[in-house]
Every structure is written in C-alpha cells, then in structure tokens.
Coordinates of C-alpha atoms in Angstrom, one line a residue:
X14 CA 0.0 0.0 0.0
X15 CA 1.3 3.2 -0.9
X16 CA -0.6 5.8 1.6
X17 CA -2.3 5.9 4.4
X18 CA -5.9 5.6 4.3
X19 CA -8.3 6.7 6.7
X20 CA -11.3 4.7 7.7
X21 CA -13.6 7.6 7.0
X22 CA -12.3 8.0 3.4
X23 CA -13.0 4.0 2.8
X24 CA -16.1 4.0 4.7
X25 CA -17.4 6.6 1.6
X26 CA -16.1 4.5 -1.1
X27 CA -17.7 1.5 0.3
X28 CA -21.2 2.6 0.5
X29 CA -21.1 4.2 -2.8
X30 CA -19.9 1.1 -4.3
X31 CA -22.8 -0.8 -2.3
X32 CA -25.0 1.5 -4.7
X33 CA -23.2 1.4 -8.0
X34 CA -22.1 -2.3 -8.4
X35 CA -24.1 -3.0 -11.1
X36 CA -23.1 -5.3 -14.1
X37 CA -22.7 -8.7 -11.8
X38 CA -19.2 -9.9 -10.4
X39 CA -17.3 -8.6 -13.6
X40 CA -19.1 -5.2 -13.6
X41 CA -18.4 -5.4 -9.4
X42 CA -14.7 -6.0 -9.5
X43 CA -14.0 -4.0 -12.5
X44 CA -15.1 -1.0 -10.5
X45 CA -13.2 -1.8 -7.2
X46 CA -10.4 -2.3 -9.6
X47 CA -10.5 1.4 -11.4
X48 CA -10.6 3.1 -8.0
X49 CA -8.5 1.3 -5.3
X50 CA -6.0 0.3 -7.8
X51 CA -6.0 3.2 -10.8
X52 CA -7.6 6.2 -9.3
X53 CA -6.9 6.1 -5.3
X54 CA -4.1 4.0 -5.3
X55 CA -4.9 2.3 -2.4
X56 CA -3.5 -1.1 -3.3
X57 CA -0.7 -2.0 -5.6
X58 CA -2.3 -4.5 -8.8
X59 CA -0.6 -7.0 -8.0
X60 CA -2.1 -7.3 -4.5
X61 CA -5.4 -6.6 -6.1
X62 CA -4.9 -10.0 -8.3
X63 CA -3.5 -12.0 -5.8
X64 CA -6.7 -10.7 -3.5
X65 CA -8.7 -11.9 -6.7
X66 CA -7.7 -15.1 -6.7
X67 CA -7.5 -15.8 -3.2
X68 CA -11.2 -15.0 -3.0
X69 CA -11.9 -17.4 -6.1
X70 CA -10.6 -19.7 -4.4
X71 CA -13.4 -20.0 -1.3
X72 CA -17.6 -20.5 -1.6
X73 CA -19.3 -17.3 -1.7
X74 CA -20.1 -14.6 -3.9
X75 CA -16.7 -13.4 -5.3
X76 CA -16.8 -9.7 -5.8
X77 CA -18.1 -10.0 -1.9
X78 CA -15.3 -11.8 -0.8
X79 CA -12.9 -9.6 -2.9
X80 CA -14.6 -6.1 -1.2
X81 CA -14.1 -7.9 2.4
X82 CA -10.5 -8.9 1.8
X83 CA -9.9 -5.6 0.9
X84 CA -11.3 -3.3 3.6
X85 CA -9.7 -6.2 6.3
X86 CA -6.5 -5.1 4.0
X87 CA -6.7 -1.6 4.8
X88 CA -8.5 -1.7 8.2
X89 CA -8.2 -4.8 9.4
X90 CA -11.6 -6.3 10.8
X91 CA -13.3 -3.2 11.3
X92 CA -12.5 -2.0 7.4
X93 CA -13.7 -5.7 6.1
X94 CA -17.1 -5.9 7.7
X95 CA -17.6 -2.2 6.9
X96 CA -16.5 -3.2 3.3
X97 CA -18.7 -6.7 3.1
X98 CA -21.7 -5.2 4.9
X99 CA -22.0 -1.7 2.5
X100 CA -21.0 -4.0 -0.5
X101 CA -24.3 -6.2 0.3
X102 CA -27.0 -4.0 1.9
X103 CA -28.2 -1.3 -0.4
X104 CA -29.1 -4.6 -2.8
X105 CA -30.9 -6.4 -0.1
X106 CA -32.7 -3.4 0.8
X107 CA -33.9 -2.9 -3.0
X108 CA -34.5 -6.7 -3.3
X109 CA -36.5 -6.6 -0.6
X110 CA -38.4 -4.0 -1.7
X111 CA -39.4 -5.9 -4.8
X112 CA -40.0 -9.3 -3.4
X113 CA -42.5 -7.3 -1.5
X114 CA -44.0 -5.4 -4.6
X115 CA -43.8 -8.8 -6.1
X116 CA -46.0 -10.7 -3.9
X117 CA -48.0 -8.0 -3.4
X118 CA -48.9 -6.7 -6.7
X119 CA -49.8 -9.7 -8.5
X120 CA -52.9 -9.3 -11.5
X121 CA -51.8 -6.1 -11.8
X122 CA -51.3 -5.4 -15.8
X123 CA -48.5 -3.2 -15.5
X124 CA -46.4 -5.6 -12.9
X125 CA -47.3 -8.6 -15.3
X126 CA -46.1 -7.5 -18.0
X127 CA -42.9 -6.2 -16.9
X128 CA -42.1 -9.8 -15.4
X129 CA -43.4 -11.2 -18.9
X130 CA -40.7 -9.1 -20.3
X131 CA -37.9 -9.5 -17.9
X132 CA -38.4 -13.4 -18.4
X133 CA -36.6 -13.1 -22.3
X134 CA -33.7 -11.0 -20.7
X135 CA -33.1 -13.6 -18.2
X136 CA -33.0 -16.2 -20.6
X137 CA -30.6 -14.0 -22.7
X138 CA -28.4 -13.0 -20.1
X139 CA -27.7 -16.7 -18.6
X140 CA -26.9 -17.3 -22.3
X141 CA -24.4 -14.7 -22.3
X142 CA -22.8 -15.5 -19.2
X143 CA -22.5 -19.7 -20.7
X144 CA -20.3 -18.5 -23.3
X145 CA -18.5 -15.7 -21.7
X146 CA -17.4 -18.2 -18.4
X147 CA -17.1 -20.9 -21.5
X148 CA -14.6 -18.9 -23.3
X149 CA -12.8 -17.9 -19.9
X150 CA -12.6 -21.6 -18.4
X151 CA -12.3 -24.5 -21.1
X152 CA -8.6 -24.0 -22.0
X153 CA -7.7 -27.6 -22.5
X154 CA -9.6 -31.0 -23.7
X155 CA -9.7 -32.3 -19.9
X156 CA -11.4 -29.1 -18.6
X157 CA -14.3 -29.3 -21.8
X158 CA -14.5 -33.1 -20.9
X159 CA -14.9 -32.6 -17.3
X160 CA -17.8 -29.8 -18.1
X161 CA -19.6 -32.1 -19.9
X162 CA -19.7 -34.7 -17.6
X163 CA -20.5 -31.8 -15.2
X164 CA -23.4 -31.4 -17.6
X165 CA -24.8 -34.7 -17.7
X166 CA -24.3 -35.6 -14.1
X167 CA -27.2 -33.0 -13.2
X168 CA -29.1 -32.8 -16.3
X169 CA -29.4 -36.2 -16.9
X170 CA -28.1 -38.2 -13.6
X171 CA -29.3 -35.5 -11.5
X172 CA -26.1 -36.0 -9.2
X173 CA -26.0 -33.3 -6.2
X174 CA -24.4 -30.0 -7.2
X175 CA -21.8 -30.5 -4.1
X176 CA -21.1 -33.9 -5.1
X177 CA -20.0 -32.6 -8.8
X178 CA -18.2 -29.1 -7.0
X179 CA -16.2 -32.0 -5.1
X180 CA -15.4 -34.3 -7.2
X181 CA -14.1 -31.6 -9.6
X182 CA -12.2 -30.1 -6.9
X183 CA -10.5 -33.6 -6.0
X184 CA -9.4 -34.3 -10.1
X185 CA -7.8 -30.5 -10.9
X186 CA -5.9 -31.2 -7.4
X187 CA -4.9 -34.6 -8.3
X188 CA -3.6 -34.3 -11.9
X189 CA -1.9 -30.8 -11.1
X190 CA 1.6 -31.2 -10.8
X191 CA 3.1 -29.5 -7.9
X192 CA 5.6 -27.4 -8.5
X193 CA 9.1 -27.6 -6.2
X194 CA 9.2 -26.7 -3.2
X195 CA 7.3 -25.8 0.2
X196 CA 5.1 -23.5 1.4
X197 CA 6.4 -21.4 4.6
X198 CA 5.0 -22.7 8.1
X199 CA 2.3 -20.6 9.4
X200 CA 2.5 -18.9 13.2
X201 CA 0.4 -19.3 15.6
X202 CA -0.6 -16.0 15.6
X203 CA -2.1 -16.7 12.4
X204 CA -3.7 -19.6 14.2
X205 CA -5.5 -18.0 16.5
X206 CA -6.8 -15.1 14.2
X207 CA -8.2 -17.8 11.9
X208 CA -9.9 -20.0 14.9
X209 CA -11.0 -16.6 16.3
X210 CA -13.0 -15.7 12.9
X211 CA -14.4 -19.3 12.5
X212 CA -15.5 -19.7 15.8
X213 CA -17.5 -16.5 16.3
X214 CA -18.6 -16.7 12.3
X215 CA -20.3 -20.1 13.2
X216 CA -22.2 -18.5 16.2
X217 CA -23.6 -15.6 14.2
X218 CA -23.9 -17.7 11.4
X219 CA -26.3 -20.4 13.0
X220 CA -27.4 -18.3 15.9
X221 CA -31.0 -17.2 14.5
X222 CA -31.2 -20.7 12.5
X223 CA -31.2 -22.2 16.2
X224 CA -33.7 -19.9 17.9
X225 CA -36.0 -20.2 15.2
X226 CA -36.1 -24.0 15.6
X227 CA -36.1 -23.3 19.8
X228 CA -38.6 -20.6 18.8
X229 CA -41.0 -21.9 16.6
X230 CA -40.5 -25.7 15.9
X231 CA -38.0 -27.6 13.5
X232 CA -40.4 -28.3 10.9
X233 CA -41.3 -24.5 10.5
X234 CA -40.4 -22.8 6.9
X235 CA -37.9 -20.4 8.4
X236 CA -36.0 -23.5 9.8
X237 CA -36.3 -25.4 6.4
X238 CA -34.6 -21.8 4.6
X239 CA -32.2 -21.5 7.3
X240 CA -30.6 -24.7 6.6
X241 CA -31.0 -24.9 2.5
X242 CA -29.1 -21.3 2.1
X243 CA -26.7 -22.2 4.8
X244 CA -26.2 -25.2 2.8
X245 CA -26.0 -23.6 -0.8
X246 CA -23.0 -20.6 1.0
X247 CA -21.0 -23.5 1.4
X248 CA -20.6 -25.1 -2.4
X249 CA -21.1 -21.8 -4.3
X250 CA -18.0 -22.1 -6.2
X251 CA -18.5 -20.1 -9.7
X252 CA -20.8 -17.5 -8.7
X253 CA -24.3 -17.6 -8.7
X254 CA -25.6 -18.4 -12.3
X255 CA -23.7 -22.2 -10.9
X256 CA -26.2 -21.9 -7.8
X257 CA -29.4 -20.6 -9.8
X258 CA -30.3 -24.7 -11.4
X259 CA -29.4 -26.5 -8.4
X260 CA -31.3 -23.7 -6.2
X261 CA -34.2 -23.6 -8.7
X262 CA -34.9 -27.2 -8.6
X263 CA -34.8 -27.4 -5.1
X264 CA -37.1 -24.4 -4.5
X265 CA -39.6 -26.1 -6.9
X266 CA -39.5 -29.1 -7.3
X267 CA -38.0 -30.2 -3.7
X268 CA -39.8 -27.7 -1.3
X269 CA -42.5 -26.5 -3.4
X270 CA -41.8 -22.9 -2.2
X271 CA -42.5 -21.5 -5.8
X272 CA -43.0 -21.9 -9.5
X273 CA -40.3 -22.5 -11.9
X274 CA -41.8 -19.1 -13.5
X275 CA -41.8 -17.2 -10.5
X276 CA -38.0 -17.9 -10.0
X277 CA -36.9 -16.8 -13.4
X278 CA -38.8 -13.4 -12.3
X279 CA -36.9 -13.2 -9.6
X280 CA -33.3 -13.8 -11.0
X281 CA -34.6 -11.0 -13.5
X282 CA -35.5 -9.0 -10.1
X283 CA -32.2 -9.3 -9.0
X284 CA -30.1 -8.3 -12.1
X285 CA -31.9 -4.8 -11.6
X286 CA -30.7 -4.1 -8.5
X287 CA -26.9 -3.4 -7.3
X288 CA -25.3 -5.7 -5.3
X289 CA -24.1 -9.3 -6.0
X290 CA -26.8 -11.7 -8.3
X291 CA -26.8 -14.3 -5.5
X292 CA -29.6 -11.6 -3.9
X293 CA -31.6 -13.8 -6.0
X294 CA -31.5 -16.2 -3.1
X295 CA -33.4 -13.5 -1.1
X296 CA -36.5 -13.2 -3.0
X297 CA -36.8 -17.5 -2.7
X298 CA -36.8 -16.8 1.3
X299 CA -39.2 -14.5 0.9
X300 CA -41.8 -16.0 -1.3
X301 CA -41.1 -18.9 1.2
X302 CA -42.0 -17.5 4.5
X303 CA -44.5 -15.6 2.6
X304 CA -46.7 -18.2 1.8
X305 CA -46.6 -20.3 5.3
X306 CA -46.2 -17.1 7.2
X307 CA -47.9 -18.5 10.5
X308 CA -47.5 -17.3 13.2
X309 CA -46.6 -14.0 11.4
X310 CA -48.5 -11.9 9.1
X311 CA -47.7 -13.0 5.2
X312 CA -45.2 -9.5 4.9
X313 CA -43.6 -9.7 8.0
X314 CA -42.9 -13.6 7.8
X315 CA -41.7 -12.2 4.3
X316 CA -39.1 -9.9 5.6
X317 CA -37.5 -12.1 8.6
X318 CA -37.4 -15.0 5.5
X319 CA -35.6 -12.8 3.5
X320 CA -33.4 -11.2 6.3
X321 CA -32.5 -15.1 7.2
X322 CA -32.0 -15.7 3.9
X323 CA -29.3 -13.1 3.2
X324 CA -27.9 -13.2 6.7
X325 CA -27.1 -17.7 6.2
X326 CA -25.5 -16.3 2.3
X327 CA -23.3 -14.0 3.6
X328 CA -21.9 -14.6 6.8
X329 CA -20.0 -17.7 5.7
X330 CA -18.4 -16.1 2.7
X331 CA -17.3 -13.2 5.0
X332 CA -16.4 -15.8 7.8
X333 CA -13.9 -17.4 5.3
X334 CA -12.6 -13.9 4.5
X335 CA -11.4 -13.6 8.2
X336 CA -10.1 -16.9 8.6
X337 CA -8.2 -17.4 5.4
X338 CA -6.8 -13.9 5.1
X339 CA -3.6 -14.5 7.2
X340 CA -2.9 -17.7 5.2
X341 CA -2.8 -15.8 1.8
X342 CA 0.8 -15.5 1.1
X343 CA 0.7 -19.2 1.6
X344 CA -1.6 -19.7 -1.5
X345 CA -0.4 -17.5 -3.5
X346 CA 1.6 -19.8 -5.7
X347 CA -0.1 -23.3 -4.5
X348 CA -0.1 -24.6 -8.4
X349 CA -2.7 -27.8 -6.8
X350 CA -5.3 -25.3 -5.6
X351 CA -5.3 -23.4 -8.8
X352 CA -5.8 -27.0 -10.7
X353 CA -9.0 -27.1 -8.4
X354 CA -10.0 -24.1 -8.8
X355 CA -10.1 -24.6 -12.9
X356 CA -11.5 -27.7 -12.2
X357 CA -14.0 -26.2 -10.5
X358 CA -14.7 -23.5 -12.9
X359 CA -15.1 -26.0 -15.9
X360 CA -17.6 -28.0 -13.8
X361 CA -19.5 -24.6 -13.4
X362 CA -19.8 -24.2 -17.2
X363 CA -22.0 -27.8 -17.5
X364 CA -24.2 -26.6 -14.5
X365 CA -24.5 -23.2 -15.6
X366 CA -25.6 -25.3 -19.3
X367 CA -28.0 -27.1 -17.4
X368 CA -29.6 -24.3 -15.9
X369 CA -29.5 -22.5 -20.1
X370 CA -31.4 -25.2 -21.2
X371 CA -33.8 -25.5 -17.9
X372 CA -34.6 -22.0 -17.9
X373 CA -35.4 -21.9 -21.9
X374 CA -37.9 -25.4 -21.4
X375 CA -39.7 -23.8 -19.0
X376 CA -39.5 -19.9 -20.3
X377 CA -40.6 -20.6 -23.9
X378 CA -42.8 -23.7 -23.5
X379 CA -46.3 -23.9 -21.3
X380 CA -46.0 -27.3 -19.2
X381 CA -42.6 -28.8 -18.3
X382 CA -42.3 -32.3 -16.1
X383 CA -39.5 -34.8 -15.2
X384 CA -39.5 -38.1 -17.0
X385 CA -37.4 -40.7 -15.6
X386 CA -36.1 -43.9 -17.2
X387 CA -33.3 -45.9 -14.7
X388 CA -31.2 -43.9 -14.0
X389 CA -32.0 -41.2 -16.6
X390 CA -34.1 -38.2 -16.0
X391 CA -34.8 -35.5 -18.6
X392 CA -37.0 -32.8 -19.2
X393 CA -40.2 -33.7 -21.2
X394 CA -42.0 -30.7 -22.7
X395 CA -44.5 -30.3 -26.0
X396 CA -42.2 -28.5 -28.9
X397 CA -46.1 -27.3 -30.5
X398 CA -46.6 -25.5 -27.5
X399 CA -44.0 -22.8 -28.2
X400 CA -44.8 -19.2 -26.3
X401 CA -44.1 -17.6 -30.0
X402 CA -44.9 -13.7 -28.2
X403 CA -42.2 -14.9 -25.3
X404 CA -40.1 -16.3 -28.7
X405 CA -40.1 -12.8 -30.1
X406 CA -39.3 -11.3 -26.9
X407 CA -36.4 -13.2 -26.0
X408 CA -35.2 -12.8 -30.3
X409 CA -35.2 -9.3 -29.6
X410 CA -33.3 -9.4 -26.5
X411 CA -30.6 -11.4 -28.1
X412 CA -29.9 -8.7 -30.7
X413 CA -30.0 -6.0 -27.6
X414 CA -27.4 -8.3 -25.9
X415 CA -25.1 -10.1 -28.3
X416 CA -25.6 -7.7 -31.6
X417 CA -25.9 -4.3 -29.6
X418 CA -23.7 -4.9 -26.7
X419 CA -26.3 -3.1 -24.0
X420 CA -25.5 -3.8 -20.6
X421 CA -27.4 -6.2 -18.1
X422 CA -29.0 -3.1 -16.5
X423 CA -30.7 -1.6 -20.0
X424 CA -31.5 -5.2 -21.2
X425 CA -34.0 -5.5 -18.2
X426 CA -35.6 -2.5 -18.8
X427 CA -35.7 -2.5 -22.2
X428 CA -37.2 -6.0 -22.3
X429 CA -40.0 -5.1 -18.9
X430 CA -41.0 -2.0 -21.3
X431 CA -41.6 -4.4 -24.0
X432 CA -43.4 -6.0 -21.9
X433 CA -45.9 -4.0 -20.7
X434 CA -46.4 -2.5 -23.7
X435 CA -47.3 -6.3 -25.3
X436 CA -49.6 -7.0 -22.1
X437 CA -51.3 -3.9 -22.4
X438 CA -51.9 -4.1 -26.4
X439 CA -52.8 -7.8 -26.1
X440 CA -53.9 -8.6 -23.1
X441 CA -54.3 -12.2 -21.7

C-alpha cells in the first residue's frame, strides 16, 4: 500500500460502491479495480490479483469476498465488515423491496407485463454468461471433458451439485503437478486469528437458525430456509448463475416454495438491482415464509425470511474472508489449488448449461415435467406449444445483448417496457 488511508475515506467509497455495483461480479470487480487500484491508489495491482484469486478460491459470492478482503486489508476487521456489509446491503434493501411489490402486486397489468418481459432477458443474459465463463474456463480437452460430464451428471443423472463441486475439486488437485518446493510454516498467531474468525462466524452464522427452531419448531419454513441457504453458501464455487439450477430445482420441485416461472422473475429481479446476483437467493426466502407465514402476518414472515435468507449467504463467505486472510501468502503460488479451482470453474460451465437449457424449457414452453427412465431423468416438454410472443421477446433481447452490446441493466428495462407495452396491447 502506498498511503495511508483513513477509515472515513474507505467507509465513503464502500457505501457508494454498495450502490453502483451493477453489471454482476465482472461489472463489481472492474469498478473496485479502477478506483483502489488506478484512481486512489490504495493497493498495488498486484495485491489486487492476488486478492482476486484468493477469494476465487473460497464458496461465496466473489466480488463480496474480494470487497471484504480488501477493507480487512486496509482496516483490518473493522474496514472488512464495513467493506462486506456496505458491499451487500443497499441490494438487499432494494431486493426486498421488490420481493414485497412482487407478492404483493400480483394481477396487476403493469407488474405482469414487466415480469413477462424480464423473463426473455433472463434467458438472454444466462446465455451470455454460458459463453462468456465458457470462453474464460475450457482451455484444454480435460477441462471441456470434465464440463460435460458436469453437464450430464445434473441434467441427466441429476447427481447433487456438491457432489459434482467436489469431485471436480479432487481431479484438478490430483492431476496438477506441484511445483518444487514448500510453502512457509504458518504462526500461531495466524492460528489463532483464523480460529477466532471461524469460531465467532459459526455462532452468528447459525445463531437465529437455532432460535427459530427453539422458537418456533423444527419443521417450520424459516427453519427449512435456514438450513437450504446455509447449505447452498458453502458449495457456491462459480458464482451464482452455478447456484441458480441447483437452487431452482430445489425451490420447486423439492420444497414446493415457488413456480419455476416465479424464480426466473426473480433472477430477472435481482439483475436490476446493485449488489451481488446471489440476492436472487433473497427473494426465494421471501416467497417462502410468505406463503406459510404462521404465526406471522404474510409480509412480516416475508421480511424475517428474507433477512435469514441473506444473513445464512453472507456470513460464511465473510467468515472465510477472516479466517483465510492470514494464510494468503501461503496460496499465492499453490499450483494444486489453482488446478482445483479450474476444475471447478469448468464444472460450473456444465451446471451453468444445465440451468440455459432449464430456464429456456420452461421460459418458452407452457407445461414442463420430469421423466425418468433408470437412471436417466430429462425434461419432457411439447415443442407445439412454443410461447411464439415470449419467442419474439427473448429474439429481440438477443440482438440487444449479443448484436448491440447493451448492458445487463438496459437489457432489463428495455425487455420489462416491451413487456408491458405487449400485455397492455394484447392482453391475456
């Protein structure tokens, strides 16, 4: 570092990035990148990389993790949980905000229309991000082979998304080569500070899961979204379009909490607001508790799922953050752990292919079921029963996206415009 920063100064930055950080985790880290790094200075670029991949290294959202590292970087504890906090809660705030429009304003033309619009962007935009990681990731023949595997183990097989994060994880280890050499012994100062952050991040982190079991039973819904988001923080390597098939599937077809419709309207939701994408996670909590809200009121059960929700996504993420920091140097050049992380990455590209082709089934066509044969399971669906008005939507946002270049922001609008304008000319 090549000043000294004051906390005030960082504190600024940090909530005006919490309300700017459009564009997803590119967008996100291109930003903190062009003012710590080019403009302020703060950080040298090569501590701003080696931050990078340290965080892409850990579960969690990854322009979170990289905001955390570096406010514990110029503040130590105080400067990362002012830097993870400020990153995340203008987003939530939003998101919650239309979770609660969302529930609440159903039938209402103008809100229908601009979901029936936002539902071609989404399709559009998980396209774009397949080819963009797809470029990024499948450098060799073993990394394309292992994302198609990846790709058939949950779209046909319908193997556990951990299961396929790990056993990815275990082969770019295991057929990395090493490189010469040891890594430097660790204190046990480093020790402590890493014991210290995991033991007080697993009390806050499972604190209000517990009292809501104590509190209102272990079957209740709050319980049940507790444990599913705690869960999904913990194997969300690759960011959250990896996350969105797996989390989809379980929220409809495993818990019943929603439609497979409604949770394409939320991911498009979510890429309006600023924040990280995995706020996406927040509006499923929401529509949860919503919908078995006893004891509560339907809006209030709303907001506490949706505070649990985002409170279970977080805290490990930032927990890791504490915990791994003092090991960095350590990693830095650990040639094993970057063989798992591209093995990793190149598994993400088959999920994130699974959820491109689950999102267009049920986007573009009316009824979509599982059919099973063995071991096989597929996606059944009537190719005469093509949405052609959804068709033409998500044809237009295609040329906005890939012909036009517009960002994710514009896309959404653009496309929820579209929308109401088509529901209001032709109404259902």
């Amino acid at each position: 570092m090549n000043k000294t920063i004051s906390f005030g100064e960082a504190l600024g930055f940090w909530l005006k990035l919490g309300f700017i950080s459009f564009g997803g985790p590119a967008g996100q880290i291109a930003i903190m990148h062009r003012v710590v790094v080019d403009e302020k200075k703060w950080i040298e670029e090569s501590r701003f990389l080696h931050a990078l991949n340290f965080c892409m290294l850990l579960p969690g959202p990854e322009a979170t993790k990289l905001a955390t590292y570096i406010g514990w970087l110029l503040h130590g504890t105080r400067g990362g949980l002012a830097a993870g906090i400020l990153f995340v809660l203008p987003g939530a705030l939003v998101m919650l905000a239309l979770s609660a429009l969302y529930a609440l304003g159903r039938g209402i033309p103008a809100v229908e229309g601009a979901l029936f619009g936002i539902k071609a962007a989404v399709l559009v935009i998980v396209v774009e991000a397949l080819v963009r990681i797809g470029r990024r990731a499948l450098k060799t023949r073993l990394l394309l082979a292992l994302a198609a595997a990846a790709f058939v183990g949950i779209f046909f097989l319908d193997l556990p998304f951990p299961l396929i994060v790990i056993a990815a994880a275990l082969l770019g280890y295991f057929t990395t080569h090493a490189a010469a050499g040891s890594a430097t012994g660790a204190s046990a100062g480093r020790w402590r500070q890493a014991m210290a952050a995991l033991s007080i991040g697993l009390a806050l982190w499972w604190a209000p899961i517990a009292l809501a079991a104590l509190l209102l039973g272990p079957g209740h819904v709050l319980v049940d979204v507790g444990l599913f988001f705690s869960k999904l923080a913990v194997v969300s390597f690759g960011g959250a379009y990896a996350l969105l098939a797996y989390m989809a599937q379980q929220a409809v077809d495993t818990y019943h909490w929603m439609s497979a419709p409604e949770m394409v309207d939320g991911l498009g939701l979510a890429e309006t607001t600023p924040g990280p994408l995995i706020l996406v996670t927040q509006f499923v909590g929401f529509l949860a508790a919503y919908r078995a809200a006893a004891p509560f009121s339907p809006l209030a059960a709303g907001v506490v799922g949706a505070a649990l929700t985002t409170w279970v996504t977080f805290v490990p993420s930032i927990m890791l953050i504490f915990a791994g920091a003092p090991f960095i140097e350590q990693l830095r050049a650990n040639q094993r752990l970057s063989g798992a992380l591209a093995a990793i990455t190149a598994a993400v590209v088959g999920v994130i292919l699974n959820l491109t082709v689950w999102f267009a089934l049920h986007v573009l066509f009316g009824k979509v079921h599982e059919a099973h044969a063995g071991w096989l399971r597929w996606y059944a669906f009537d190719p005469l029963a093509l949405d052609l008005e959804v068709a033409l939507l998500a044809a237009i946002a295609a040329v906005l996206a890939f012909v036009l270049k517009r960002g994710l922001v514009e896309l959404v609008l653009v496309m929820a415009a579209l929308g109401i304008a088509l529901r209001l000319l032709l109404p259902v």
